[in-house]
Amino acid sequence: MEKKNRLTKREYFDKVYRHGKSAANHQFVLYYKFQPQLASFRFGVSVSKKLGNAVVRNRIRRVLKEIVRLNAARMPRGYDLILIARKPAAQMTYHEMEKSVFHVFKRASLLQKKEEVPRRD
């Protein structure tokens, strides 16, 4: 994930938690806040120690970042986004996680339509 798309500082997380909106499903909670000065989006992940040891938490974090990186064109511009993993996420495969992440983004009405990529024949 590119550095410009990372939500890094604690103060940024706190602003999104305090002043942002949220949407959730059984596996994830999405907090989001519109930032008109942003040209792109910024993304952060939060995984509690309740989900497992460091190996489990880091795997969830890596998979979520990869899902967002591969679908960056579909992410909303000008938003700070925080994805919080819940307990069921620890047992999910990559494709189940991807489907659940898209579901929570759709619940928040933030996911943009998939653009057709021209084929090279």
PDB file of C-alpha atoms in Angstrom:
ATOM      1  CA  MET A   1       0.000   0.000   0.000  1.00  0.00           C
ATOM      2  CA  GLU A   2       1.373   3.401  -0.960  1.00  0.00           C
ATOM      3  CA  LYS A   3       2.431   5.764   1.788  1.00  0.00           C
ATOM      4  CA  LYS A   4       0.034   8.502   0.644  1.00  0.00           C
ATOM      5  CA  ASN A   5      -2.856   6.082   1.212  1.00  0.00           C
ATOM      6  CA  ARG A   6      -1.947   5.193   4.800  1.00  0.00           C
ATOM      7  CA  LEU A   7      -3.670   6.588   7.833  1.00  0.00           C
ATOM      8  CA  THR A   8      -0.714   6.772  10.179  1.00  0.00           C
ATOM      9  CA  LYS A   9      -1.045   9.025  13.209  1.00  0.00           C
ATOM     10  CA  ARG A  10      -3.126   8.397  16.320  1.00  0.00           C
ATOM     11  CA  GLU A  11      -4.704  11.862  15.985  1.00  0.00           C
ATOM     12  CA  TYR A  12      -6.057  10.977  12.515  1.00  0.00           C
ATOM     13  CA  PHE A  13      -7.605   7.788  13.880  1.00  0.00           C
ATOM     14  CA  ASP A  14      -9.148   9.733  16.781  1.00  0.00           C
ATOM     15  CA  LYS A  15     -10.715  12.330  14.438  1.00  0.00           C
ATOM     16  CA  VAL A  16     -12.326   9.606  12.345  1.00  0.00           C
ATOM     17  CA  TYR A  17     -13.609   7.784  15.444  1.00  0.00           C
ATOM     18  CA  ARG A  18     -14.992  10.985  17.008  1.00  0.00           C
ATOM     19  CA  HIS A  19     -16.407  12.836  13.995  1.00  0.00           C
ATOM     20  CA  GLY A  20     -16.866  10.147  11.362  1.00  0.00           C
ATOM     21  CA  LYS A  21     -19.672   7.761  10.534  1.00  0.00           C
ATOM     22  CA  SER A  22     -19.683   3.986  10.688  1.00  0.00           C
ATOM     23  CA  ALA A  23     -21.113   0.924   8.993  1.00  0.00           C
ATOM     24  CA  ALA A  24     -20.744  -2.679  10.096  1.00  0.00           C
ATOM     25  CA  ASN A  25     -21.404  -6.315   9.365  1.00  0.00           C
ATOM     26  CA  HIS A  26     -20.562  -9.395  11.455  1.00  0.00           C
ATOM     27  CA  GLN A  27     -16.858  -9.430  10.531  1.00  0.00           C
ATOM     28  CA  PHE A  28     -15.858  -5.760  10.181  1.00  0.00           C
ATOM     29  CA  VAL A  29     -16.668  -2.223  11.278  1.00  0.00           C
ATOM     30  CA  LEU A  30     -15.879   0.619   8.881  1.00  0.00           C
ATOM     31  CA  TYR A  31     -15.391   4.148  10.185  1.00  0.00           C
ATOM     32  CA  TYR A  32     -15.186   6.867   7.541  1.00  0.00           C
ATOM     33  CA  LYS A  33     -14.878  10.642   7.453  1.00  0.00           C
ATOM     34  CA  PHE A  34     -14.950  12.904   4.418  1.00  0.00           C
ATOM     35  CA  GLN A  35     -11.817  15.059   4.032  1.00  0.00           C
ATOM     36  CA  PRO A  36     -12.305  17.475   1.104  1.00  0.00           C
ATOM     37  CA  GLN A  37      -8.606  18.427   0.981  1.00  0.00           C
ATOM     38  CA  LEU A  38      -7.571  14.851   0.133  1.00  0.00           C
ATOM     39  CA  ALA A  39      -6.996  13.922  -3.511  1.00  0.00           C
ATOM     40  CA  SER A  40      -7.033  10.226  -2.683  1.00  0.00           C
ATOM     41  CA  PHE A  41      -8.164   8.125   0.269  1.00  0.00           C
ATOM     42  CA  ARG A  42      -6.288   7.189   3.439  1.00  0.00           C
ATOM     43  CA  PHE A  43      -6.760   3.766   4.996  1.00  0.00           C
ATOM     44  CA  GLY A  44      -6.014   2.323   8.413  1.00  0.00           C
ATOM     45  CA  VAL A  45      -6.611  -1.068  10.013  1.00  0.00           C
ATOM     46  CA  SER A  46      -7.274  -1.931  13.641  1.00  0.00           C
ATOM     47  CA  VAL A  47      -7.086  -5.513  14.917  1.00  0.00           C
ATOM     48  CA  SER A  48      -7.618  -6.154  18.629  1.00  0.00           C
ATOM     49  CA  LYS A  49      -5.545  -8.546  20.733  1.00  0.00           C
ATOM     50  CA  LYS A  50      -8.799 -10.398  21.396  1.00  0.00           C
ATOM     51  CA  LEU A  51      -8.611 -11.870  17.886  1.00  0.00           C
ATOM     52  CA  GLY A  52      -5.472 -13.887  18.523  1.00  0.00           C
ATOM     53  CA  ASN A  53      -1.725 -13.724  18.787  1.00  0.00           C
ATOM     54  CA  ALA A  54       0.522 -11.463  16.707  1.00  0.00           C
ATOM     55  CA  VAL A  55       0.693 -13.933  13.823  1.00  0.00           C
ATOM     56  CA  VAL A  56      -3.097 -13.992  13.447  1.00  0.00           C
ATOM     57  CA  ARG A  57      -3.459 -10.222  13.837  1.00  0.00           C
ATOM     58  CA  ASN A  58      -0.715  -9.469  11.321  1.00  0.00           C
ATOM     59  CA  ARG A  59      -2.204 -11.890   8.786  1.00  0.00           C
ATOM     60  CA  ILE A  60      -5.573 -10.134   9.030  1.00  0.00           C
ATOM     61  CA  ARG A  61      -3.860  -6.755   8.686  1.00  0.00           C
ATOM     62  CA  ARG A  62      -1.846  -7.856   5.630  1.00  0.00           C
ATOM     63  CA  VAL A  63      -4.846  -9.388   3.879  1.00  0.00           C
ATOM     64  CA  LEU A  64      -7.021  -6.308   4.461  1.00  0.00           C
ATOM     65  CA  LYS A  65      -4.318  -3.970   3.164  1.00  0.00           C
ATOM     66  CA  GLU A  66      -3.859  -6.161   0.093  1.00  0.00           C
ATOM     67  CA  ILE A  67      -7.598  -6.170  -0.627  1.00  0.00           C
ATOM     68  CA  VAL A  68      -7.664  -2.374  -0.482  1.00  0.00           C
ATOM     69  CA  ARG A  69      -4.458  -2.046  -2.531  1.00  0.00           C
ATOM     70  CA  LEU A  70      -5.782  -4.255  -5.330  1.00  0.00           C
ATOM     71  CA  ASN A  71      -9.104  -2.391  -5.371  1.00  0.00           C
ATOM     72  CA  ALA A  72      -7.793   1.142  -4.888  1.00  0.00           C
ATOM     73  CA  ALA A  73      -9.629   2.345  -8.013  1.00  0.00           C
ATOM     74  CA  ARG A  74     -12.945   1.415  -6.366  1.00  0.00           C
ATOM     75  CA  MET A  75     -12.199   3.186  -3.078  1.00  0.00           C
ATOM     76  CA  PRO A  76     -13.850   6.573  -2.498  1.00  0.00           C
ATOM     77  CA  ARG A  77     -11.699   9.656  -3.047  1.00  0.00           C
ATOM     78  CA  GLY A  78     -11.317  12.191  -0.250  1.00  0.00           C
ATOM     79  CA  TYR A  79     -12.083   9.867   2.667  1.00  0.00           C
ATOM     80  CA  ASP A  80     -10.247   8.673   5.744  1.00  0.00           C
ATOM     81  CA  LEU A  81     -11.185   5.019   6.255  1.00  0.00           C
ATOM     82  CA  ILE A  82     -10.605   2.725   9.234  1.00  0.00           C
ATOM     83  CA  LEU A  83     -11.466  -0.951   9.080  1.00  0.00           C
ATOM     84  CA  ILE A  84     -11.792  -2.766  12.413  1.00  0.00           C
ATOM     85  CA  ALA A  85     -11.729  -6.568  12.380  1.00  0.00           C
ATOM     86  CA  ARG A  86     -14.097  -8.529  14.585  1.00  0.00           C
ATOM     87  CA  LYS A  87     -13.640 -12.052  15.967  1.00  0.00           C
ATOM     88  CA  PRO A  88     -15.052 -14.032  12.971  1.00  0.00           C
ATOM     89  CA  ALA A  89     -12.459 -12.437  10.650  1.00  0.00           C
ATOM     90  CA  ALA A  90      -9.715 -14.588  12.200  1.00  0.00           C
ATOM     91  CA  GLN A  91     -11.100 -17.773  10.587  1.00  0.00           C
ATOM     92  CA  MET A  92     -11.881 -16.297   7.157  1.00  0.00           C
ATOM     93  CA  THR A  93     -10.122 -17.043   3.886  1.00  0.00           C
ATOM     94  CA  TYR A  94      -8.925 -14.273   1.573  1.00  0.00           C
ATOM     95  CA  HIS A  95     -11.996 -14.468  -0.689  1.00  0.00           C
ATOM     96  CA  GLU A  96     -14.429 -14.504   2.238  1.00  0.00           C
ATOM     97  CA  MET A  97     -12.684 -11.472   3.697  1.00  0.00           C
ATOM     98  CA  GLU A  98     -12.774  -9.654   0.350  1.00  0.00           C
ATOM     99  CA  LYS A  99     -16.504 -10.314  -0.026  1.00  0.00           C
ATOM    100  CA  SER A 100     -17.170  -9.116   3.528  1.00  0.00           C
ATOM    101  CA  VAL A 101     -15.071  -5.946   3.067  1.00  0.00           C
ATOM    102  CA  PHE A 102     -16.977  -5.082  -0.119  1.00  0.00           C
ATOM    103  CA  HIS A 103     -20.245  -5.717   1.738  1.00  0.00           C
ATOM    104  CA  VAL A 104     -19.392  -3.273   4.531  1.00  0.00           C
ATOM    105  CA  PHE A 105     -18.270  -0.643   1.981  1.00  0.00           C
ATOM    106  CA  LYS A 106     -21.575  -1.081   0.110  1.00  0.00           C
ATOM    107  CA  ARG A 107     -23.492  -0.685   3.376  1.00  0.00           C
ATOM    108  CA  ALA A 108     -21.760   2.667   3.807  1.00  0.00           C
ATOM    109  CA  SER A 109     -22.484   3.556   0.136  1.00  0.00           C
ATOM    110  CA  LEU A 110     -18.785   4.164  -0.479  1.00  0.00           C
ATOM    111  CA  LEU A 111     -17.798   1.501  -3.003  1.00  0.00           C
ATOM    112  CA  GLN A 112     -17.495   2.811  -6.549  1.00  0.00           C
ATOM    113  CA  LYS A 113     -18.480   0.777  -9.565  1.00  0.00           C
ATOM    114  CA  LYS A 114     -15.884  -1.501 -11.048  1.00  0.00           C
ATOM    115  CA  GLU A 115     -14.465   0.113 -14.168  1.00  0.00           C
ATOM    116  CA  GLU A 116     -13.983  -2.035 -17.197  1.00  0.00           C
ATOM    117  CA  VAL A 117     -10.327  -2.550 -17.958  1.00  0.00           C
ATOM    118  CA  PRO A 118      -9.647  -2.672 -21.725  1.00  0.00           C
ATOM    119  CA  ARG A 119      -8.352  -6.050 -22.825  1.00  0.00           C
ATOM    120  CA  ARG A 120      -5.116  -6.399 -24.749  1.00  0.00           C
ATOM    121  CA  ASP A 121      -5.462  -9.038 -27.430  1.00  0.00           C
TER     122      ASP A 121
END
